[in-house]
DNA sequence: CCGCATGTTTGCGG
DNA sequence: CCCGCAAACATGCG
């Protein structure tokens, strides 16, 4: 559930279910999820309520009426679940019972997710060393960032301190639509290529978020459903190839994304 | 059983 | 200091 578009979806989900509801019971799960003492989470959340939400990259920030923000990082498999029934999900790591009878759980099977408490969004951003939220960047800002970036373009786009929000799936997607080989050096990309990447980043994030919120499937020309070695490229007659970059499976079309 | 999976952090080597 | 890579974390799925 974890890159920028999925977190954007989780934000809408929380907004539409859980704002302005008084929390009357708090249940906590695995120790490792909690980045402050568990008793602090219980104390802060009890009798509190969420008043608004915001997002920086892959982090969802829930502003509380009192005591600052609850911050959620979803890891690879985290998601929120709002429900009315009695059974608690097997992998619920935090469950809030609201006064109106609704319940909100943070579900996280692999336990790679994290929960934080903070008083200030700006402090949190600095502490986590987060770059600008990807979908807030304008073209000029995007181009400016690349004046000081070296190394493979895939690694650069994955770097949360450079740009916050892109992950393995959508970095591949952006490079695919831009016709740029994932091993290309960031410092060697032309102005045209950078502009193309910016345009595609915006489009990929918007398109995926839209498909998430509207429950529709991705366009035929997207790489994502073809992340399999040897699959037909949805744009040309080539075959999809997989390589490892920074330990992550990287799918691309050697015909569309020529190595330079 | 094996390999792989949307993420982050840490440690090592060049 | 920068870059790249591997491993570790924990669980589910094909």
PDB file of N, CA and C in Angstrom, chain A residues 8-23 49-53 60 62 72 74 79-84 96-106:
ATOM      1  N   UNK A   8      -2.056   8.704  -0.616  1.00  0.00           N
ATOM      2  CA  UNK A   8      -3.099   9.698  -0.918  1.00  0.00           C
ATOM      3  C   UNK A   8      -4.483   9.056  -0.768  1.00  0.00           C
ATOM      4  N   UNK A   9      -4.579   7.818  -1.187  1.00  0.00           N
ATOM      5  CA  UNK A   9      -5.846   7.089  -1.061  1.00  0.00           C
ATOM      6  C   UNK A   9      -6.189   6.847   0.415  1.00  0.00           C
ATOM      7  N   UNK A  10      -5.184   6.480   1.196  1.00  0.00           N
ATOM      8  CA  UNK A  10      -5.397   6.257   2.631  1.00  0.00           C
ATOM      9  C   UNK A  10      -5.844   7.545   3.320  1.00  0.00           C
ATOM     10  N   UNK A  11      -5.316   8.656   2.844  1.00  0.00           N
ATOM     11  CA  UNK A  11      -5.690   9.964   3.402  1.00  0.00           C
ATOM     12  C   UNK A  11      -7.178  10.233   3.179  1.00  0.00           C
ATOM     13  N   UNK A  12      -7.616  10.002   1.952  1.00  0.00           N
ATOM     14  CA  UNK A  12      -9.036  10.193   1.639  1.00  0.00           C
ATOM     15  C   UNK A  12      -9.900   9.250   2.478  1.00  0.00           C
ATOM     16  N   UNK A  13      -9.395   8.046   2.641  1.00  0.00           N
ATOM     17  CA  UNK A  13     -10.113   7.019   3.411  1.00  0.00           C
ATOM     18  C   UNK A  13     -10.313   7.472   4.863  1.00  0.00           C
ATOM     19  N   UNK A  14      -9.239   7.974   5.469  1.00  0.00           N
ATOM     20  CA  UNK A  14      -9.329   8.453   6.851  1.00  0.00           C
ATOM     21  C   UNK A  14     -10.227   9.688   6.928  1.00  0.00           C
ATOM     22  N   UNK A  15     -10.056  10.615   5.978  1.00  0.00           N
ATOM     23  CA  UNK A  15     -10.878  11.827   5.963  1.00  0.00           C
ATOM     24  C   UNK A  15     -12.363  11.488   5.929  1.00  0.00           C
ATOM     25  N   UNK A  16     -12.704  10.476   5.138  1.00  0.00           N
ATOM     26  CA  UNK A  16     -14.126  10.197   4.934  1.00  0.00           C
ATOM     27  C   UNK A  16     -14.718   9.302   6.019  1.00  0.00           C
ATOM     28  N   UNK A  17     -13.881   8.771   6.896  1.00  0.00           N
ATOM     29  CA  UNK A  17     -14.432   7.890   7.929  1.00  0.00           C
ATOM     30  C   UNK A  17     -14.208   8.388   9.355  1.00  0.00           C
ATOM     31  N   UNK A  18     -13.082   9.041   9.606  1.00  0.00           N
ATOM     32  CA  UNK A  18     -12.620   9.124  10.995  1.00  0.00           C
ATOM     33  C   UNK A  18     -12.354  10.514  11.567  1.00  0.00           C
ATOM     34  N   UNK A  19     -12.651  11.572  10.804  1.00  0.00           N
ATOM     35  CA  UNK A  19     -12.399  12.904  11.359  1.00  0.00           C
ATOM     36  C   UNK A  19     -13.487  13.286  12.384  1.00  0.00           C
ATOM     37  N   UNK A  20     -13.083  14.058  13.389  1.00  0.00           N
ATOM     38  CA  UNK A  20     -14.014  14.627  14.375  1.00  0.00           C
ATOM     39  C   UNK A  20     -14.807  13.559  15.136  1.00  0.00           C
ATOM     40  N   UNK A  21     -14.167  12.414  15.341  1.00  0.00           N
ATOM     41  CA  UNK A  21     -14.818  11.366  16.139  1.00  0.00           C
ATOM     42  C   UNK A  21     -13.995  11.178  17.408  1.00  0.00           C
ATOM     43  N   UNK A  22     -14.644  11.280  18.544  1.00  0.00           N
ATOM     44  CA  UNK A  22     -13.920  11.134  19.807  1.00  0.00           C
ATOM     45  C   UNK A  22     -13.455   9.689  19.999  1.00  0.00           C
ATOM     46  N   UNK A  23     -12.174   9.543  20.377  1.00  0.00           N
ATOM     47  CA  UNK A  23     -11.589   8.213  20.600  1.00  0.00           C
ATOM     48  C   UNK A  23     -11.837   7.799  22.048  1.00  0.00           C
ATOM     49  N   UNK A  49      -9.273  13.535  19.243  1.00  0.00           N
ATOM     50  CA  UNK A  49      -9.918  13.277  17.952  1.00  0.00           C
ATOM     51  C   UNK A  49      -9.068  13.858  16.831  1.00  0.00           C
ATOM     52  N   UNK A  50      -9.217  13.304  15.631  1.00  0.00           N
ATOM     53  CA  UNK A  50      -8.491  13.812  14.472  1.00  0.00           C
ATOM     54  C   UNK A  50      -9.267  14.973  13.872  1.00  0.00           C
ATOM     55  N   UNK A  51      -8.553  16.043  13.526  1.00  0.00           N
ATOM     56  CA  UNK A  51      -9.247  17.207  12.963  1.00  0.00           C
ATOM     57  C   UNK A  51      -8.883  17.467  11.501  1.00  0.00           C
ATOM     58  N   UNK A  52      -7.722  16.982  11.073  1.00  0.00           N
ATOM     59  CA  UNK A  52      -7.362  17.144   9.659  1.00  0.00           C
ATOM     60  C   UNK A  52      -6.207  16.191   9.333  1.00  0.00           C
ATOM     61  N   UNK A  53      -5.926  16.033   8.051  1.00  0.00           N
ATOM     62  CA  UNK A  53      -4.822  15.157   7.643  1.00  0.00           C
ATOM     63  C   UNK A  53      -3.973  15.863   6.596  1.00  0.00           C
ATOM     64  N   UNK A  60       1.677   9.718   6.204  1.00  0.00           N
ATOM     65  CA  UNK A  60       0.364  10.328   6.421  1.00  0.00           C
ATOM     66  C   UNK A  60       0.357  10.934   7.823  1.00  0.00           C
ATOM     67  N   UNK A  62      -1.807  12.769  10.795  1.00  0.00           N
ATOM     68  CA  UNK A  62      -3.141  13.013  11.299  1.00  0.00           C
ATOM     69  C   UNK A  62      -3.062  14.049  12.416  1.00  0.00           C
ATOM     70  N   UNK A  72       1.860   8.233  10.327  1.00  0.00           N
ATOM     71  CA  UNK A  72       1.842   6.834   9.911  1.00  0.00           C
ATOM     72  C   UNK A  72       2.749   6.629   8.709  1.00  0.00           C
ATOM     73  N   UNK A  74       3.512   3.440   6.145  1.00  0.00           N
ATOM     74  CA  UNK A  74       2.834   2.182   5.871  1.00  0.00           C
ATOM     75  C   UNK A  74       3.746   0.995   5.567  1.00  0.00           C
ATOM     76  N   UNK A  79      -2.044  -0.652   5.803  1.00  0.00           N
ATOM     77  CA  UNK A  79      -3.245   0.045   5.318  1.00  0.00           C
ATOM     78  C   UNK A  79      -4.177   0.310   6.487  1.00  0.00           C
ATOM     79  N   UNK A  80      -5.125   1.219   6.272  1.00  0.00           N
ATOM     80  CA  UNK A  80      -6.110   1.516   7.299  1.00  0.00           C
ATOM     81  C   UNK A  80      -7.369   0.703   7.022  1.00  0.00           C
ATOM     82  N   UNK A  81      -8.091   0.385   8.090  1.00  0.00           N
ATOM     83  CA  UNK A  81      -9.338  -0.358   7.947  1.00  0.00           C
ATOM     84  C   UNK A  81     -10.364   0.232   8.910  1.00  0.00           C
ATOM     85  N   UNK A  82     -11.451   0.731   8.351  1.00  0.00           N
ATOM     86  CA  UNK A  82     -12.538   1.280   9.185  1.00  0.00           C
ATOM     87  C   UNK A  82     -13.679   0.285   9.186  1.00  0.00           C
ATOM     88  N   UNK A  83     -14.199  -0.036  10.356  1.00  0.00           N
ATOM     89  CA  UNK A  83     -15.210  -1.094  10.435  1.00  0.00           C
ATOM     90  C   UNK A  83     -16.111  -0.913  11.657  1.00  0.00           C
ATOM     91  N   UNK A  84     -17.167  -1.704  11.692  1.00  0.00           N
ATOM     92  CA  UNK A  84     -18.138  -1.614  12.802  1.00  0.00           C
ATOM     93  C   UNK A  84     -18.198  -2.911  13.608  1.00  0.00           C
ATOM     94  N   UNK A  96      -8.412   2.121  17.060  1.00  0.00           N
ATOM     95  CA  UNK A  96      -9.060   3.208  17.780  1.00  0.00           C
ATOM     96  C   UNK A  96     -10.566   2.990  17.740  1.00  0.00           C
ATOM     97  N   UNK A  97     -11.187   2.988  18.892  1.00  0.00           N
ATOM     98  CA  UNK A  97     -12.648   2.887  18.950  1.00  0.00           C
ATOM     99  C   UNK A  97     -13.201   4.294  19.124  1.00  0.00           C
ATOM    100  N   UNK A  98     -14.106   4.669  18.219  1.00  0.00           N
ATOM    101  CA  UNK A  98     -14.709   5.996  18.307  1.00  0.00           C
ATOM    102  C   UNK A  98     -16.014   5.942  19.091  1.00  0.00           C
ATOM    103  N   UNK A  99     -16.377   7.088  19.597  1.00  0.00           N
ATOM    104  CA  UNK A  99     -17.586   7.185  20.409  1.00  0.00           C
ATOM    105  C   UNK A  99     -18.839   6.789  19.624  1.00  0.00           C
ATOM    106  N   UNK A 100     -18.797   7.011  18.301  1.00  0.00           N
ATOM    107  CA  UNK A 100     -19.971   6.694  17.474  1.00  0.00           C
ATOM    108  C   UNK A 100     -20.072   5.212  17.115  1.00  0.00           C
ATOM    109  N   UNK A 101     -19.146   4.387  17.650  1.00  0.00           N
ATOM    110  CA  UNK A 101     -19.213   2.943  17.390  1.00  0.00           C
ATOM    111  C   UNK A 101     -18.300   2.477  16.284  1.00  0.00           C
ATOM    112  N   UNK A 102     -17.789   3.399  15.449  1.00  0.00           N
ATOM    113  CA  UNK A 102     -16.847   3.025  14.398  1.00  0.00           C
ATOM    114  C   UNK A 102     -15.481   2.735  14.975  1.00  0.00           C
ATOM    115  N   UNK A 103     -14.689   1.972  14.237  1.00  0.00           N
ATOM    116  CA  UNK A 103     -13.328   1.650  14.661  1.00  0.00           C
ATOM    117  C   UNK A 103     -12.382   1.812  13.487  1.00  0.00           C
ATOM    118  N   UNK A 104     -11.179   2.261  13.816  1.00  0.00           N
ATOM    119  CA  UNK A 104     -10.162   2.438  12.776  1.00  0.00           C
ATOM    120  C   UNK A 104      -8.912   1.670  13.186  1.00  0.00           C
ATOM    121  N   UNK A 105      -8.485   0.739  12.311  1.00  0.00           N
ATOM    122  CA  UNK A 105      -7.264  -0.034  12.595  1.00  0.00           C
ATOM    123  C   UNK A 105      -6.172   0.303  11.603  1.00  0.00           C
ATOM    124  N   UNK A 106      -4.942   0.296  12.096  1.00  0.00           N
ATOM    125  CA  UNK A 106      -3.768   0.309  11.231  1.00  0.00           C
ATOM    126  C   UNK A 106      -3.333  -1.145  11.099  1.00  0.00           C
TER     127      UNK A 106
END
